[in-house]
XYZ file of C-alpha atoms in Angstrom:
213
model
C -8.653 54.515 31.427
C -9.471 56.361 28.157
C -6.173 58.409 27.533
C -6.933 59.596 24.067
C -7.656 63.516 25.087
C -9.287 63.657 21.959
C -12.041 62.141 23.766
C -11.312 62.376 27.536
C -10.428 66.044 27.444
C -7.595 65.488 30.113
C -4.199 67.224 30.202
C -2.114 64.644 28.237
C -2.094 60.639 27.077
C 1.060 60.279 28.947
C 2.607 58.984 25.755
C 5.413 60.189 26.694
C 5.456 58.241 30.099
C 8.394 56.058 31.018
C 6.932 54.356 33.860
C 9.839 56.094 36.300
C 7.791 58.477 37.620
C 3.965 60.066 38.376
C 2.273 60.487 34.979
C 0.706 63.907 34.369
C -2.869 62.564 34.330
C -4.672 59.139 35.527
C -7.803 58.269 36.664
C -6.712 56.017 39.413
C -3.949 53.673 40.371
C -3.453 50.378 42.271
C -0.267 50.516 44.820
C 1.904 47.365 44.257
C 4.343 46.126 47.406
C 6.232 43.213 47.376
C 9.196 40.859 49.671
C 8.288 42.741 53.049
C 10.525 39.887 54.715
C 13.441 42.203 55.731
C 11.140 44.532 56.544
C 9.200 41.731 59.047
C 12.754 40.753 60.342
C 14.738 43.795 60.831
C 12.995 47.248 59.740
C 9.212 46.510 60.672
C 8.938 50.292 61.147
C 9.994 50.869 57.347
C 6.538 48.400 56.292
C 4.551 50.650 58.865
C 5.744 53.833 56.874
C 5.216 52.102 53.628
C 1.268 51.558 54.347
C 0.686 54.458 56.104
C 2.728 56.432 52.834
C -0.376 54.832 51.086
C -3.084 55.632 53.810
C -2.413 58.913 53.671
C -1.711 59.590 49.960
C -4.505 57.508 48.647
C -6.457 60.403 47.810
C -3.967 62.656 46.100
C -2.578 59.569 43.852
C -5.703 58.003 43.645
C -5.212 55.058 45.196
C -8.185 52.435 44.947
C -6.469 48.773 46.266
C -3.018 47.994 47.199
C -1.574 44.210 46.000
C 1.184 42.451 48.090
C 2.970 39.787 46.212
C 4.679 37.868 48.590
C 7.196 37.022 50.724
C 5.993 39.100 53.804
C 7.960 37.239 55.987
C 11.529 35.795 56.021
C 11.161 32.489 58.380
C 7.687 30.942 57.767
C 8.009 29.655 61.375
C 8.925 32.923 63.444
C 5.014 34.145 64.231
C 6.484 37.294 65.982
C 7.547 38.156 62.327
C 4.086 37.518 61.115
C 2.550 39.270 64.083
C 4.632 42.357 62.857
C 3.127 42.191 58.774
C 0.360 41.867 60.892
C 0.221 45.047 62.524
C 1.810 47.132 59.482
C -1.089 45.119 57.347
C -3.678 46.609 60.076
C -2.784 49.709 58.837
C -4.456 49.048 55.254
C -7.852 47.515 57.044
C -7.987 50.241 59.539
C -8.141 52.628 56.684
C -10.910 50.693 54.356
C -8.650 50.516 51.230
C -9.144 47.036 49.954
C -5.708 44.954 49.490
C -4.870 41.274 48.585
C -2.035 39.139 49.442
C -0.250 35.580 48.414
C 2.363 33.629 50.090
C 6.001 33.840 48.581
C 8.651 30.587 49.581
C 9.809 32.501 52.472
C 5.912 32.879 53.629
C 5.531 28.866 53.850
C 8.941 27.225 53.349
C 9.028 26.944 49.703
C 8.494 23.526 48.475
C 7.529 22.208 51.995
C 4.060 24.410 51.802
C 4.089 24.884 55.417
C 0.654 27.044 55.524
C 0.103 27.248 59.507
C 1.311 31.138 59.664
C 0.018 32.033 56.854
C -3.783 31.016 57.229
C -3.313 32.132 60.440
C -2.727 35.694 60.023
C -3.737 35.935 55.989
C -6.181 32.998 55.597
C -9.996 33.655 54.318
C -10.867 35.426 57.535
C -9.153 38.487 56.960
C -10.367 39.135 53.666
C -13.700 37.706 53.038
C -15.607 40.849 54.321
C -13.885 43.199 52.050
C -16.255 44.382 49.523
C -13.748 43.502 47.077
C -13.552 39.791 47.757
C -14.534 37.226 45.516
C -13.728 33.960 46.097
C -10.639 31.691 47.907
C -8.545 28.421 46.977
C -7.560 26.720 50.392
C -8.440 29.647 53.000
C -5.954 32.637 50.890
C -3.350 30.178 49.185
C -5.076 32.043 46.039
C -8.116 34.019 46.318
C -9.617 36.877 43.514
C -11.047 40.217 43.541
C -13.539 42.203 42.167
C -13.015 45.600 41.283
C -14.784 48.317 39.150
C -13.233 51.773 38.917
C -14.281 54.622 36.429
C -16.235 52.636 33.904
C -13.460 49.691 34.178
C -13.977 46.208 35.612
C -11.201 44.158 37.027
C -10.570 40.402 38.491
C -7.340 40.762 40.214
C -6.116 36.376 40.825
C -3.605 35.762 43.026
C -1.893 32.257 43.576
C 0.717 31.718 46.177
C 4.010 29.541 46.137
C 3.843 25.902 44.735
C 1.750 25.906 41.437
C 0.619 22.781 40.179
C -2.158 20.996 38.336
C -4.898 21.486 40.689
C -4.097 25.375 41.392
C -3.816 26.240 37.778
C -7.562 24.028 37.138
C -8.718 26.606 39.838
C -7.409 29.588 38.305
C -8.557 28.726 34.577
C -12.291 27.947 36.271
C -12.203 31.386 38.452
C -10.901 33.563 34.611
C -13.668 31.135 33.364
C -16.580 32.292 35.633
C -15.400 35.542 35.065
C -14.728 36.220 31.543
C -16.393 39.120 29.653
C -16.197 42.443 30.760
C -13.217 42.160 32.637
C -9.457 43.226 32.639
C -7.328 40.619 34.202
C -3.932 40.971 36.444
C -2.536 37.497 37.404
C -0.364 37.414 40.427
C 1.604 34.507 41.228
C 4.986 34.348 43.715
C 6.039 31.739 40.741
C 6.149 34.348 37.914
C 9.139 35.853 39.407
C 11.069 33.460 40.975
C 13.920 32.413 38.875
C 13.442 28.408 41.016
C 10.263 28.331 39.868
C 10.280 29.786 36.508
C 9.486 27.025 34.476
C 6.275 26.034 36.890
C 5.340 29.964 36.856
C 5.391 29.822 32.862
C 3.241 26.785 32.463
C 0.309 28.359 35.259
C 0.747 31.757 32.395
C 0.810 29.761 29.744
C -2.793 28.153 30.924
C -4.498 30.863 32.433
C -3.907 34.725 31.139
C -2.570 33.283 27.579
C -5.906 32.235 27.149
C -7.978 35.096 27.803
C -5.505 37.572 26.388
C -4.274 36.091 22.902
């Protein structure tokens, strides 16, 4: 978004903004959640309040598409956890608001890439009639979206756990087909995971690196 008031006319450039709190003026925002997995275990009523916190502020905050980054579950292989993110997740789709998700080690046992859960509840089917959706990598183990707000076009990539040569081929051909007009977010469970730095670096290093330097 423009923030030079010069231009935009708005109430400030938030120059002043530290991040820490609501900035005075925006023209839209993108709700980030993240390691649900206690929530799935324990507190599932703590993930419903979450997305329906969302739901119902959308409007006010501006609130255009929510990203989850992983680890919704704790135990890959307890499906009443998943049938939990499940229902909190059913919030989001009964309200319309686009969302994406990728699978963090707890999703599909780390290095074991035990997907069964995972495609089950969050594979291709759940997604591929948003209007958002762009394309998949093995049914939702990455997928990308589309999204154009206020004059702005964005390709949001997500890539679950366990990056490797094929996955970051896929995501350098998807920022490939895409290039131009578009701001990029990369999402990976890798870029955060202190086991996995070095992997998470190297899918960085040859996908946004090359678009953005």
């Amino acid at each position: 978004p423009d923030l030079d008031t010069a231009t935009d006319g708005k109430v400030g450039n938030n120059s002043g903004w530290t991040g820490n709190s609501r900035p005075a003026d925006y023209d839209f925002a993108f709700a980030w959640i993240t390691d649900t997995q206690g929530y799935t275990q324990r507190y599932d009523h703590h993930f419903d309040q979450m997305n329906q916190w969302i739901v119902d502020n959308a409007e006010d905050w501006k609130i255009k598409y929510v990203m989850h980054t992983g680890d919704i579950c704790d135990n890959y292989d307890m499906e009443w956890e998943w049938q939990r993110a499940s229902q909190s997740q059913e919030i989001l789709d009964a309200s319309g608001i686009p969302y994406g998700v990728l699978a963090g080690n707890h999703d599909i046992a780390g290095a074991q890439g035990n997907n069964t859960m995972y495609w089950k509840y969050f594979g291709d089917h759940r997604f591929e009639n948003q209007p958002t959706f762009g394309g998949s990598y093995q049914n939702n183990l990455g997928h990308y979206d589309l999204i154009s707000e206020n004059g702005q076009d964005f390709i949001l990539v997500y890539m679950s756990w366990n990056v490797y040569k094929e996955e970051i081929n896929w995501l350098n051909e998807v920022l490939e087909l895409c290039s131009g007009n578009f701001s990029k977010t990369f999402e990976s469970s890798c870029l955060t995971a202190g086991s996995q730095f070095f992997l998470g670096s190297v899918a960085f290093f040859f996908t946004v690196a090359v678009y953005f330097f």
